[in-house]
């Protein structure tokens, strides 16, 4: 069972990179919404150290508004970056509190 | 095993046309031969992957896009599941998981890998140098319109840009918009309009200039 | 990302993590791959397909080379060096076996040309 569904608001975790990660720094801490749920994959943190039977996590595509990522972004309000994030890097956002 | 290798190379030496190889070529040969001698890979594995690499080119992606342009049902299936692209007899030699992104009058998609050089290799071939360059990888997600302009691509003011940072397990193929004025074109003619860069999303298909 | 001092930033940004940094305009010149570069690509794909060195291990190997090497080497130079490093790290061959093989390859080329 995946923890998040398409359309749900999420925050990408902001963590250090000791070990290995495929989450670029520019999206860490950013809020976005789930664009689609993909499927489970071996996570890079384990794959990178030669553990093919390591942990598997659901992978999601997350949409992020360019204006939220970049200060003084020049472009349309609807411009987006979309990126794949594994479940253990995603946190739920309480939409009511926003 | 290494002795027979020496022997083989000796026999073939006269047809070698290159100069003494550089340090990096020597390193590549040494690592590959050790990997084969140790039984980690076979020479046949390596040859088959070279064939996979040699067999892949943007013409494959162009066939997929042109088919989608003329066949609405195929396009629907392709957008729902990118693996449909490999139905056209394309060798998915690195087991790419594909997502096809459809450009529209409202949204222009393009693809980057900010962390390295992830790319749909079986369907587009190996990526161009600029795709792997720090300049492209750094700027595409933050200054997309400036980067597109360096390819001569200027989007209308009301078109949203959607940059896909391809850093994990999926790979992306952009399906550009079919140019107006191609209503009667055959699939083969249409495929010629679909270039590598239009499928990365940094350019859009253009009709050939009219003669004169 | 939270505000950090320059040294602490190194905990949060790996050498390959370039998204959003200012850089020079694109150089659109393309070079056809050299034969050894293509062989190097097929080598890493072979190692990946056999489960010896995954593409993720290769990526980590390249990121762990450090900024100087990461910035200085060409794309496939990094791959070749990384393949050697990771195979040694995993115990598939030793540094002296690699050195002997390199000497053997060089000798072969000297004798063959």
Coordinates of C-alpha atoms in Angstrom, one line a residue, chain B residues 26-183:
Chain B
X26 CA 44.4 1.3 -21.5
X27 CA 42.4 1.5 -18.2
X28 CA 39.2 0.6 -19.9
X29 CA 40.8 -2.4 -21.7
X30 CA 42.5 -3.6 -18.5
X31 CA 39.3 -3.4 -16.4
X32 CA 37.2 -5.1 -19.1
X33 CA 39.7 -7.9 -19.6
X34 CA 40.1 -8.5 -15.9
X35 CA 36.3 -8.5 -15.5
X36 CA 36.1 -11.2 -18.2
X37 CA 39.0 -13.2 -16.9
X38 CA 37.4 -13.2 -13.4
X39 CA 34.1 -14.4 -14.8
X40 CA 32.2 -11.3 -13.8
X41 CA 31.0 -10.7 -17.3
X42 CA 31.4 -12.5 -20.6
X43 CA 32.8 -11.1 -23.8
X44 CA 29.4 -12.0 -25.3
X45 CA 27.6 -9.8 -22.7
X46 CA 29.8 -6.9 -23.7
X47 CA 29.4 -7.4 -27.4
X48 CA 25.6 -7.7 -27.0
X49 CA 25.5 -4.4 -25.1
X50 CA 27.6 -2.7 -27.7
X51 CA 25.1 -3.9 -30.3
X52 CA 22.3 -2.5 -28.2
X53 CA 24.1 0.8 -27.9
X54 CA 24.8 0.8 -31.7
X55 CA 21.3 -0.1 -32.6
X56 CA 19.6 2.7 -30.7
X57 CA 19.2 6.1 -32.3
X58 CA 16.6 8.9 -32.3
X59 CA 15.0 7.4 -35.4
X60 CA 13.4 4.8 -33.0
X61 CA 11.8 7.5 -30.9
X62 CA 10.8 9.3 -34.0
X63 CA 8.9 6.2 -35.2
X64 CA 7.1 6.0 -31.9
X65 CA 6.1 9.7 -32.0
X66 CA 5.0 9.6 -35.6
X67 CA 2.8 6.5 -34.9
X68 CA 1.2 8.3 -32.0
X69 CA 0.5 11.3 -34.2
X70 CA -1.4 9.2 -36.7
X71 CA -3.0 6.6 -34.4
X72 CA -5.1 8.0 -31.6
X73 CA -5.6 4.6 -29.9
X74 CA -1.9 3.9 -29.9
X75 CA -1.2 7.4 -28.5
X76 CA -3.6 6.8 -25.6
X77 CA -2.0 3.5 -24.7
X78 CA 1.5 5.1 -25.0
X79 CA 0.7 8.0 -22.7
X80 CA -0.9 5.6 -20.2
X81 CA 2.1 3.3 -20.3
X82 CA 5.4 4.2 -21.9
X83 CA 6.5 0.6 -22.3
X84 CA 4.1 0.5 -25.3
X85 CA 6.9 2.3 -27.1
X86 CA 8.9 -0.9 -27.1
X87 CA 6.2 -2.7 -29.1
X88 CA 7.7 -1.4 -32.3
X89 CA 10.6 -4.0 -32.0
X90 CA 12.9 -1.7 -30.1
X91 CA 15.6 -3.5 -28.0
X92 CA 15.2 -2.2 -24.5
X93 CA 18.8 -3.2 -23.7
X94 CA 19.0 -1.4 -20.3
X95 CA 15.4 -2.1 -19.2
X96 CA 14.3 1.5 -19.3
X97 CA 11.0 2.4 -17.6
X98 CA 9.6 5.0 -19.9
X99 CA 7.1 7.8 -19.5
X100 CA 5.9 9.7 -22.5
X101 CA 5.1 13.4 -22.0
X102 CA 2.7 15.0 -24.4
X103 CA 3.3 18.7 -25.4
X104 CA 0.2 20.7 -25.9
X105 CA -0.7 24.3 -26.8
X106 CA -0.7 25.0 -23.1
X107 CA 2.3 23.0 -21.8
X108 CA 5.8 22.5 -23.0
X109 CA 7.7 19.6 -21.5
X110 CA 11.4 19.2 -21.4
X111 CA 13.8 16.8 -19.7
X112 CA 17.0 17.1 -17.7
X113 CA 18.9 15.0 -15.2
X114 CA 20.4 17.4 -12.7
X115 CA 22.4 14.7 -10.9
X116 CA 24.1 12.9 -13.8
X117 CA 22.8 12.0 -17.3
X118 CA 19.7 9.8 -17.0
X119 CA 18.3 9.4 -20.5
X120 CA 16.0 7.0 -22.5
X121 CA 19.0 5.4 -24.2
X122 CA 17.3 2.4 -25.9
X123 CA 14.9 4.7 -27.7
X124 CA 17.1 7.8 -28.3
X125 CA 20.7 6.5 -28.3
X126 CA 23.3 7.9 -26.1
X127 CA 22.8 11.5 -24.9
X128 CA 24.6 14.4 -26.6
X129 CA 27.5 16.1 -24.8
X130 CA 25.4 19.2 -23.8
X131 CA 22.8 17.0 -22.1
X132 CA 25.6 15.8 -19.8
X133 CA 27.2 19.2 -19.3
X134 CA 27.1 21.1 -16.0
X135 CA 25.7 24.1 -17.9
X136 CA 22.5 22.2 -18.9
X137 CA 22.2 20.2 -15.7
X138 CA 22.5 23.3 -13.5
X139 CA 20.3 25.8 -15.3
X140 CA 17.4 23.8 -16.9
X141 CA 15.4 23.6 -13.7
X142 CA 15.8 27.2 -12.7
X143 CA 16.1 29.2 -16.0
X144 CA 14.2 26.9 -18.4
X145 CA 13.3 29.7 -20.8
X146 CA 16.8 31.0 -21.0
X147 CA 18.1 27.5 -21.7
X148 CA 15.5 26.8 -24.4
X149 CA 16.4 30.2 -26.0
X150 CA 19.9 28.9 -26.4
X151 CA 18.5 26.2 -28.7
X152 CA 16.5 28.9 -30.6
X153 CA 13.3 27.8 -28.9
X154 CA 11.1 30.7 -27.8
X155 CA 7.7 29.7 -26.4
X156 CA 4.6 31.9 -26.6
X157 CA 4.1 33.9 -23.5
X158 CA 1.1 31.8 -22.4
X159 CA 2.7 28.4 -22.6
X160 CA 3.7 26.8 -19.3
X161 CA 7.0 25.1 -19.0
X162 CA 7.2 21.8 -17.2
X163 CA 10.7 20.6 -16.5
X164 CA 11.2 16.9 -15.7
X165 CA 14.2 16.2 -13.6
X166 CA 15.0 12.6 -14.4
X167 CA 17.0 11.5 -11.4
X168 CA 15.5 8.2 -10.3
X169 CA 14.0 5.1 -12.0
X170 CA 11.9 6.5 -14.8
X171 CA 13.1 7.9 -18.1
X172 CA 11.2 10.4 -20.3
X173 CA 10.4 10.9 -23.9
X174 CA 8.7 14.1 -25.0
X175 CA 6.0 13.8 -27.6
X176 CA 6.2 17.1 -29.5
X177 CA 3.1 18.7 -31.1
X178 CA 2.5 17.6 -34.7
X179 CA 3.1 20.7 -36.9
X180 CA 0.2 22.2 -38.7
X181 CA 0.1 21.6 -42.4
X182 CA 1.1 17.9 -42.1
X183 CA -2.5 16.5 -42.2

